[in-house]
Coordinates of C-alpha atoms and ligand atoms in Angstrom, one line a residue:
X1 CA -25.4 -63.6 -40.8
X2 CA -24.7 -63.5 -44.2
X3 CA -24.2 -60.2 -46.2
X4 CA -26.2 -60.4 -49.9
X5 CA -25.0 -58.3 -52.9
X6 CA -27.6 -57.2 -55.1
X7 CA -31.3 -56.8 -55.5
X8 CA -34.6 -57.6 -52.8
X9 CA -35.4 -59.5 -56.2
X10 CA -32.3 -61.3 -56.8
X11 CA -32.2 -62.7 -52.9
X12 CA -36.0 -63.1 -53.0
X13 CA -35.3 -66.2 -55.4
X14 CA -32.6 -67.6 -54.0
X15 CA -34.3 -67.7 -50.8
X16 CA -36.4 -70.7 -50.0
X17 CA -38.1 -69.2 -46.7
X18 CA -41.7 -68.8 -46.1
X19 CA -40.8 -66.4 -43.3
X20 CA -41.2 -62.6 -43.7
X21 CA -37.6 -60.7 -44.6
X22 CA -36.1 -58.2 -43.1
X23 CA -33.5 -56.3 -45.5
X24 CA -31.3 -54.0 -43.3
X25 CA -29.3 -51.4 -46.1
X26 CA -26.2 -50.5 -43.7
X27 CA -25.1 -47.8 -46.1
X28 CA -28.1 -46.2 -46.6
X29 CA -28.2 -46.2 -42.3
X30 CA -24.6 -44.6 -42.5
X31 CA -25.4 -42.2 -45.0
X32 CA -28.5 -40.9 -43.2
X33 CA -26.6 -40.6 -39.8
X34 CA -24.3 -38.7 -41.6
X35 CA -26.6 -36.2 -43.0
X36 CA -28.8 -35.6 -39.7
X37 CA -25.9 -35.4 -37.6
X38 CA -23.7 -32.7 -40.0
X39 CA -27.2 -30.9 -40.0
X40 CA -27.8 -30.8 -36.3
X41 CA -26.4 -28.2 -34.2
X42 CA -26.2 -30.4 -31.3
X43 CA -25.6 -33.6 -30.0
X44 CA -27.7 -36.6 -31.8
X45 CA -29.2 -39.0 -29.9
X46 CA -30.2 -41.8 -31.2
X47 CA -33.5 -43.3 -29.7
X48 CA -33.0 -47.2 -29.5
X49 CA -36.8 -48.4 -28.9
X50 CA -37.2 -47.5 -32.9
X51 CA -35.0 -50.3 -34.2
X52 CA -32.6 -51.5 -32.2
X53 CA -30.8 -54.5 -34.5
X54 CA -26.8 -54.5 -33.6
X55 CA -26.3 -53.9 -37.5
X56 CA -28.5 -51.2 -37.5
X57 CA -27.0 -49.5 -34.3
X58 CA -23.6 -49.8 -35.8
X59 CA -24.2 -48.4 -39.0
X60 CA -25.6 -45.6 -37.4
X61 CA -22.7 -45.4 -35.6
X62 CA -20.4 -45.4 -38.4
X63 CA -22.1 -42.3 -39.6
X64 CA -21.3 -40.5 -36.9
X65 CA -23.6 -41.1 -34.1
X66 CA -21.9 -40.9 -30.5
X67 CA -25.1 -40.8 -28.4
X68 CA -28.4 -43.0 -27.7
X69 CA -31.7 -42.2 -25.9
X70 CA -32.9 -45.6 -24.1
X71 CA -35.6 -45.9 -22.1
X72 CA -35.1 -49.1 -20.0
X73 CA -32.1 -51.0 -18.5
X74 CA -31.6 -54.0 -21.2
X75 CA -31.1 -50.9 -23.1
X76 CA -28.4 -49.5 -21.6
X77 CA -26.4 -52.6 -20.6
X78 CA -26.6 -53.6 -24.6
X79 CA -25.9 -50.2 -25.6
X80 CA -22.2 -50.2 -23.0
X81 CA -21.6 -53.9 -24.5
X82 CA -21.6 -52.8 -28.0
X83 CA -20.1 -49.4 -28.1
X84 CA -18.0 -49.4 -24.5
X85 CA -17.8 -46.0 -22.2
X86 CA -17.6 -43.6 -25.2
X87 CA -20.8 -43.1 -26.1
X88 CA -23.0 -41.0 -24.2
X89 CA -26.0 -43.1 -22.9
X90 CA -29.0 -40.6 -22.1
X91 CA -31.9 -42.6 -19.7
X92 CA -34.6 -40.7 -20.7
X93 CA -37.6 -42.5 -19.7
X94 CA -39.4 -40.4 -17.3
X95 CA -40.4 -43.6 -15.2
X96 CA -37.5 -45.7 -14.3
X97 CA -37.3 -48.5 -11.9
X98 CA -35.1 -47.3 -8.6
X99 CA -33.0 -50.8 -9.6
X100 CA -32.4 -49.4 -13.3
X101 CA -31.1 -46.1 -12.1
X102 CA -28.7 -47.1 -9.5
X103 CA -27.2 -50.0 -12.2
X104 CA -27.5 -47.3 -15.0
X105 CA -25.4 -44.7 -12.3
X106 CA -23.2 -47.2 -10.6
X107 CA -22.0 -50.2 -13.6
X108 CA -22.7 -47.9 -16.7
X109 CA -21.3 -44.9 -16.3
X110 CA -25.0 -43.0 -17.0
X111 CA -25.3 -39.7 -15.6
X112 CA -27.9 -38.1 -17.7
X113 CA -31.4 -39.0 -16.5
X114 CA -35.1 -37.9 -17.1
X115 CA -38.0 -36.7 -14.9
X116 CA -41.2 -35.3 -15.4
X117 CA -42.5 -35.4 -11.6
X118 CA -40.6 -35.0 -8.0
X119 CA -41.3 -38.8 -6.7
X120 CA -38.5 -39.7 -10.0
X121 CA -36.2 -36.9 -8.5
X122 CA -36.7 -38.7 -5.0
X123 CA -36.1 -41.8 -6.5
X124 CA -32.7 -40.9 -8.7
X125 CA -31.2 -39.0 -5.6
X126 CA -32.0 -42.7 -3.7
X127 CA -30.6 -44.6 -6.1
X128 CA -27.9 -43.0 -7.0
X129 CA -26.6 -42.1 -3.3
X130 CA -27.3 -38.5 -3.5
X131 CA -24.9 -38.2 -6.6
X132 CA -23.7 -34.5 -7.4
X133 CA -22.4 -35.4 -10.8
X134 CA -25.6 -35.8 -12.5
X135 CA -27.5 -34.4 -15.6
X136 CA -30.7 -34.4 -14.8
X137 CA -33.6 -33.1 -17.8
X138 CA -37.3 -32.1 -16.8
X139 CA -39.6 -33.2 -19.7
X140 CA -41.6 -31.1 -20.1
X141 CA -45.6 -31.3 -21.9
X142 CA -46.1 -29.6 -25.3
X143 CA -48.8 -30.0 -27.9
X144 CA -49.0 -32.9 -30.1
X145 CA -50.5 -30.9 -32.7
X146 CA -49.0 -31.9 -36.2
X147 CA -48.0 -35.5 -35.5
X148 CA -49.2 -38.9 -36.8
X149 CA -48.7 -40.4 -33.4
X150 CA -49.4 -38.8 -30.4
X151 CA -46.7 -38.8 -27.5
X152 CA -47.7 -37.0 -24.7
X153 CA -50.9 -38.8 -23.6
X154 CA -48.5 -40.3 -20.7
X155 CA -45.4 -38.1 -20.0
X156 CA -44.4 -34.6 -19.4
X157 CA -44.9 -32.1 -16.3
X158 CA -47.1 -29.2 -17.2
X159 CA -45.3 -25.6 -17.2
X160 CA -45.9 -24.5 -13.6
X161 CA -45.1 -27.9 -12.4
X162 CA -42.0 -28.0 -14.9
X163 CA -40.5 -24.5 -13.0
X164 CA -41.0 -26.2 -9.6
X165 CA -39.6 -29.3 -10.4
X166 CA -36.2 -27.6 -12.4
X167 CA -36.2 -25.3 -9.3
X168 CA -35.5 -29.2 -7.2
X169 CA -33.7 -30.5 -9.3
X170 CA -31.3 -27.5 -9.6
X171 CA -29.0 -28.5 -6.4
X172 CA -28.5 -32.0 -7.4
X173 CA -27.3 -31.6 -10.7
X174 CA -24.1 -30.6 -12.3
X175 CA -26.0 -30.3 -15.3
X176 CA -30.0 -29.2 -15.4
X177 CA -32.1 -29.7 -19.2
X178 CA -35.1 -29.4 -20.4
X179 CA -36.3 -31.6 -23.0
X180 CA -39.8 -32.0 -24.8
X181 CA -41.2 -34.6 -27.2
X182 CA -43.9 -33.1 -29.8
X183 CA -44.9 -36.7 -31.3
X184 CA -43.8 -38.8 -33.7
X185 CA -43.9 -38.1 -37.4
X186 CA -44.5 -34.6 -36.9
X187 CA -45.3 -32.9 -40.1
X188 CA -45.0 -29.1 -39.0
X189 CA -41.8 -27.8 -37.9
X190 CA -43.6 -24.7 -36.2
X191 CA -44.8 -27.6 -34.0
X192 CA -40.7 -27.3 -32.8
X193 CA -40.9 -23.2 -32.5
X194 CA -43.9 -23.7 -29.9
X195 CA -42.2 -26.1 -28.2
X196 CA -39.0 -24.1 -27.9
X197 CA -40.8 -20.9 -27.1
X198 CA -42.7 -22.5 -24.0
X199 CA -39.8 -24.5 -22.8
X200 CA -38.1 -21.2 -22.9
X201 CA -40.6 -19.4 -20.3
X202 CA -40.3 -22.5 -18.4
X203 CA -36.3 -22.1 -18.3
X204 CA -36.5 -17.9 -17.4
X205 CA -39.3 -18.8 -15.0
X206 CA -36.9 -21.5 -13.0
X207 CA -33.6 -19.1 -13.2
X208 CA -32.1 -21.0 -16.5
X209 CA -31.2 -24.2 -18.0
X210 CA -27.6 -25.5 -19.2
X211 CA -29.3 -27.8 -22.3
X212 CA -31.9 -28.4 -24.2
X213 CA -33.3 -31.4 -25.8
X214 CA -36.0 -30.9 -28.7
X215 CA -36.5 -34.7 -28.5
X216 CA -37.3 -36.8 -31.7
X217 CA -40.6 -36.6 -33.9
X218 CA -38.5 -35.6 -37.2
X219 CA -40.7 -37.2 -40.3
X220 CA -39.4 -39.6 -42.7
X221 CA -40.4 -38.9 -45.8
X222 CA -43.1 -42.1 -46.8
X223 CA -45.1 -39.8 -49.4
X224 CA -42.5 -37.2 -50.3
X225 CA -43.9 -34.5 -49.2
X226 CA -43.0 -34.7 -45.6
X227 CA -40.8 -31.2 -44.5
X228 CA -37.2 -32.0 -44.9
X229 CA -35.2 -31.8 -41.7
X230 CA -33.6 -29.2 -42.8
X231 CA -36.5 -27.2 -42.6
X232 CA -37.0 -28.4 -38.9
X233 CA -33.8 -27.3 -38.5
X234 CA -34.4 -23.9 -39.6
X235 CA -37.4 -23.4 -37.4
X236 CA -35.7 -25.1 -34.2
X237 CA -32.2 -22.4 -34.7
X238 CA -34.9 -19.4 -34.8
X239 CA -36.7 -20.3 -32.6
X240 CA -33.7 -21.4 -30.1
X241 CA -31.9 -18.2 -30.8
X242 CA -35.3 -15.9 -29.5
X243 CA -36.2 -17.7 -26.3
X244 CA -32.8 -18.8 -25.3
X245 CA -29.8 -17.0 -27.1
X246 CA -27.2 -19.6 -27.1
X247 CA -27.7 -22.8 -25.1
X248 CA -26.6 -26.7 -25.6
X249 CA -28.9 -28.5 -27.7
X250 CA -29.3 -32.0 -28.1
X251 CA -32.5 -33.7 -30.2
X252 CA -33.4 -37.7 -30.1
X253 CA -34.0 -38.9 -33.7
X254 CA -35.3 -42.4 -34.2
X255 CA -38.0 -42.9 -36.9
X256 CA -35.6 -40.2 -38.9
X257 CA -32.4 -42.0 -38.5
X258 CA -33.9 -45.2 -39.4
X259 CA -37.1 -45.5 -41.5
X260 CA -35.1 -45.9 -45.0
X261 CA -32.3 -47.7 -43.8
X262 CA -34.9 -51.3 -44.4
X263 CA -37.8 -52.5 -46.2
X264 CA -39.5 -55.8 -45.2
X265 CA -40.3 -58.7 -48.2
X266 CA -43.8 -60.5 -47.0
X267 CA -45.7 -62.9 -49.4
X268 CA -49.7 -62.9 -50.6
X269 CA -50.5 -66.1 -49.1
X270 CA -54.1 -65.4 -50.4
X271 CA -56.0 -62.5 -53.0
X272 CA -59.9 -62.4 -52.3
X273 CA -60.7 -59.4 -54.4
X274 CA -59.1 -56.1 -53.3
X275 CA -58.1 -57.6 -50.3
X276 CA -54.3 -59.4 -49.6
X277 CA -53.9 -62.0 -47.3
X278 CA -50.1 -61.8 -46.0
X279 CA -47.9 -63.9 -43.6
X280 CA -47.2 -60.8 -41.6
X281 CA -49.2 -58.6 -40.0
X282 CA -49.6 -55.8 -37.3
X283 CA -48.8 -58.1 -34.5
X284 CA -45.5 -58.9 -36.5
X285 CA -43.4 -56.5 -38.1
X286 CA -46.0 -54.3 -40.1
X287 CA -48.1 -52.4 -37.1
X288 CA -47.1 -48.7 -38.5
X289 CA -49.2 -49.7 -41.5
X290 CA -52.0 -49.6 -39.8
X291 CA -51.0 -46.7 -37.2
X292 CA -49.9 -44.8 -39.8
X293 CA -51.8 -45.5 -42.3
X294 CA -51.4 -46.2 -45.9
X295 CA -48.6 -44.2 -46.8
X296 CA -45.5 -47.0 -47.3
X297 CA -44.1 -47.1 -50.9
X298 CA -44.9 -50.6 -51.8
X299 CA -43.5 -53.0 -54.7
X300 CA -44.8 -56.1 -56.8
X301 CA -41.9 -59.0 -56.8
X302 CA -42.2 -62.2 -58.9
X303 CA -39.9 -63.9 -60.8
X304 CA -37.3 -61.4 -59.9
X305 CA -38.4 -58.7 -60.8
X306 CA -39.4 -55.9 -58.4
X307 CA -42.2 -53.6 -60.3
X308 CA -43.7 -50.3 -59.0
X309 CA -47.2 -50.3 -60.6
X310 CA -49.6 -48.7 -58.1
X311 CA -52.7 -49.8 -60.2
X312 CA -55.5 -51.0 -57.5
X313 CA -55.9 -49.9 -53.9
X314 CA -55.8 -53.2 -51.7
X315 CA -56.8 -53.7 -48.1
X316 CA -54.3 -55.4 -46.5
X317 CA -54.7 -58.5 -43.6
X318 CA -52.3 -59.9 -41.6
X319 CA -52.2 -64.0 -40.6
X320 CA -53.0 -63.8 -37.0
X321 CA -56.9 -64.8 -35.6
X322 CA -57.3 -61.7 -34.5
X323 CA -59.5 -59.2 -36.8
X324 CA -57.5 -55.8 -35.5
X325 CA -54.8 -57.7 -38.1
X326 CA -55.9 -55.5 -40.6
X327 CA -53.8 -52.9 -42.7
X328 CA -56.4 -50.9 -44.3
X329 CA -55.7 -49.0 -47.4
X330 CA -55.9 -48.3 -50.5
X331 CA -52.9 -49.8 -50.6
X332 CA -51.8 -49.8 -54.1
X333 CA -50.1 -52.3 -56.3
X334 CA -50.3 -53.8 -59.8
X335 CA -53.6 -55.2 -60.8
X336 CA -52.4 -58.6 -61.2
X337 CA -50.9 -59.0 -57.5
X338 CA -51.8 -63.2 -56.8
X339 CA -51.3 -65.5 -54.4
X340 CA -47.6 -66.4 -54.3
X341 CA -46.3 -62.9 -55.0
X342 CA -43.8 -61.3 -52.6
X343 CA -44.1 -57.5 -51.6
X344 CA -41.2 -55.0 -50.1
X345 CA -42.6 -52.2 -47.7
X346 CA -40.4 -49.3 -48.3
X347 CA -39.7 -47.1 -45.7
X348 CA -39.8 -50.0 -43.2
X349 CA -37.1 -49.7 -40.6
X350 CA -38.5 -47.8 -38.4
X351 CA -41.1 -49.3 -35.3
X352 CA -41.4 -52.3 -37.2
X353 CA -39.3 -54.8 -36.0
X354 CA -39.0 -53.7 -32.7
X355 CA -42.5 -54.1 -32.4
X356 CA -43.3 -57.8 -33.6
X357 CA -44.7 -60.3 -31.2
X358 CA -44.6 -63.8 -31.5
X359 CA -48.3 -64.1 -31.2
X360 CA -50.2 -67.0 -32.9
X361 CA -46.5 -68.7 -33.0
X362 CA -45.9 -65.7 -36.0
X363 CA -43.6 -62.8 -36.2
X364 CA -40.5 -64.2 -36.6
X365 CA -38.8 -63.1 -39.5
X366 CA -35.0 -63.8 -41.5
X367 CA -33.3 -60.5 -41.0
X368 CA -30.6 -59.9 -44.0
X369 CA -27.9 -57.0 -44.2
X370 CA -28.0 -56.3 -48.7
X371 CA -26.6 -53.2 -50.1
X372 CA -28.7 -52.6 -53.0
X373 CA -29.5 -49.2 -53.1
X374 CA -33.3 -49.1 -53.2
X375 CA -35.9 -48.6 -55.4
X376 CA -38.1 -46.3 -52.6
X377 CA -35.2 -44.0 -52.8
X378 CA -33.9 -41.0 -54.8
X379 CA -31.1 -42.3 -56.7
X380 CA -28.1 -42.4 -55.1
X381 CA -25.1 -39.9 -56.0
X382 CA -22.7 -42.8 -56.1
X383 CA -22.8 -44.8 -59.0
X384 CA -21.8 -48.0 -57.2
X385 CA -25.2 -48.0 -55.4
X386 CA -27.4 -47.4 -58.0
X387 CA -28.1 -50.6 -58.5
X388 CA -30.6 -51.9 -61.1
X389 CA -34.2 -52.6 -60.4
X390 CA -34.5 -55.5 -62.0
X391 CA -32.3 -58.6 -61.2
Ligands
PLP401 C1 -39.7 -42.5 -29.1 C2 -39.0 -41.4 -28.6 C3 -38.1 -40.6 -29.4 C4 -38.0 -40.9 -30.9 O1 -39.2 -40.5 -31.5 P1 -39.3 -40.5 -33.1 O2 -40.6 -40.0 -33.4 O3 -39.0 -41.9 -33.6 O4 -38.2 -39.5 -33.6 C5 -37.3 -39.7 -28.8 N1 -37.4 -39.3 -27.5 C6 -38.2 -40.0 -26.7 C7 -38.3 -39.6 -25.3 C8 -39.0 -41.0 -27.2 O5 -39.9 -41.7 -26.3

């Protein structure tokens, strides 16, 4: 796969391609990495389901992530072939097949594994022959308050259950955790200090854990007014210090590790009014648009030149048959936007791709490494990234 110097713009018009684009920024993935994982006072997992592209996973890598959160068996066999026995692979889907554990356990080299209910602590003592070496992490239900997206509809042993089930695990495990997720694109870091303070009961209640696991949920920052994680972190060291003194922590980053790291180019096939017919949609590559709403930073490019101009709110439709394709907005771009234009959504790496479908025979896209340093971002300290806007 060929690496392209230089603008979204400048490829945009060298690139013949009706598909959509993906444009994967390696160093801006590195650079992030680096950040969240000097910031953390913990072990950083990164949480493949967000994006899970090889070059993705390896720039992340090179900035200094050892450690991934994967939730089903294709998972962990590609995240052994790529990065070997080093890394530390985390199954922390609370449902696993028995088939997954034991190949996870026996071929892999995984020993951390989580549960939320005592049939998956039947099932990873089965499946892993009664194993002694293993560490196992109760997830545990908090409030979703403060998130976009809601992750606890599904997963997560209430508090009393939580005690019982640490209480079971205890004796199998050379390692016991606790770990909670409060929902993705969380916007209220006290939403972590609830979280801590409960799991903490929980942990007193069952005689003690060796680690905790705050889980993902950090916000990128699609306004700009998101918290920073810094202030997450804040609130999580507080709050980790008063319920539990000094403990292991761990946390399982994905939409923060990844969201800046690539936009997606997708071209107005049609303008009817304030509404943009594109040839992507939500059952390709652009489903947070409409889960999330319209928050993504969004550019004009034609003739290439890539222009910021948020003049009129559009409504945004993607090409498949189905009516849920919509992206509703306002949506905003320059007034002029016609038929023929290409767009980048900023902010785009994260749930995008690893969500597309190939329904209606769409959703494939071209998926290009560049190393512009892009326009949705704060400029970059280093001169040789600030690259122009224009091409
Ligand atoms: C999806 C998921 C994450 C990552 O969530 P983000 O909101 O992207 O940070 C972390 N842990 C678990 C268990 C998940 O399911």
């Amino acid at each position: 796969m060929a690496r392209i110097p230089g603008s979204a713009a400048a490829l945009l018009s060298r690139a013949s391609s009706a598909l959509p684009v993906v444009l994967i920024r390696p160093e801006v993935l590195r650079r992030r990495a680096q950040a969240v994982v000097a910031a953390f006072p913990g072990e950083v997992l990164y949480a493949v389901k967000c994006h899970d592209d090889e070059r993705v996973l390896r720039a992340l890598v090179r900035g200094g992530v050892r450690g991934f959160d994967v939730a089903s068996i294709e998972e962990v066999r590609r995240i052994r072939r790529l990065f070997g026995p080093e890394v530390t692979v985390a199954f922390m889907h609370p449902v696993k097949p028995k088939a997954a554990i034991a190949e996870a356990y026996h071929h892999h080299g995984v020993r951390r594994f989580a549960l939320d209910h005592p049939s998956e602590l039947a099932k990873i003592e089965a499946a892993t022959g009664g194993a002694r070496d293993l560490e196992l992490v109760v997830r545990l239900a908090v409030s979703n308050e403060g998130a976009l997206l809601a992750l606890s509809g599904k997963f997560g042993a209430a508090p009393a259950e939580a005690v019982d089930l640490l209480r079971q695990a205890r004796p199998r495990a050379r390692r016991l955790g606790l770990t909670f997720h409060v929902g993705s694109q969380c916007l209220d870091p006290g939403a972590f200090t609830r979280a801590i303070a409960l799991a903490g009961e929980v942990a007193r209640a069952a005689g003690g854990v060796d680690h905790l696991d705050v889980g993902g949920g950090f916000p990128a920052s699609y306004r700009g007014d998101e918290p920073p994680f810094a202030a997450f972190v804040g609130e999580i060291r507080q709050a980790v210090a008063a319920a539990f003194g000094e403990i292991a922590l761990a946390c399982e980053p994905g939409r923060l590790l990844v969201a800046e790291g690539a936009s997606i180019l997708v071209r107005v096939e049609q303008r009817r009014g304030q509404r943009l017919y594109l040839n992507d949609g939500i059952y390709g590559s652009l489903a947070e648009l409409r889960w999330l709403g319209p928050c993504f930073p969004l550019a004009r490019i034609r003739d290439g030149l890539i222009e910021v101009r948020p003049e009129v709110g559009f409504d945004l439709f993607g090409p498949t048959c189905d009516s849920i394709d919509a992206m509703p907005g306002p949506h905003w771009l320059p007034a002029d936007v016609a038929e023929g234009d290409w767009l980048e959504v900023g902010m785009a790496g994260a749930y995008t791709r690893a969500l597309a479908t190939r329904f209606n025979g769409l959703g494939a896209a071209e998926v290009l490494e560049v190393d512009d340093w892009p326009w949705y971002l704060r400029p970059s300290a280093d001169a040789a990234h600030s690259a122009p806007v224009a091409a």
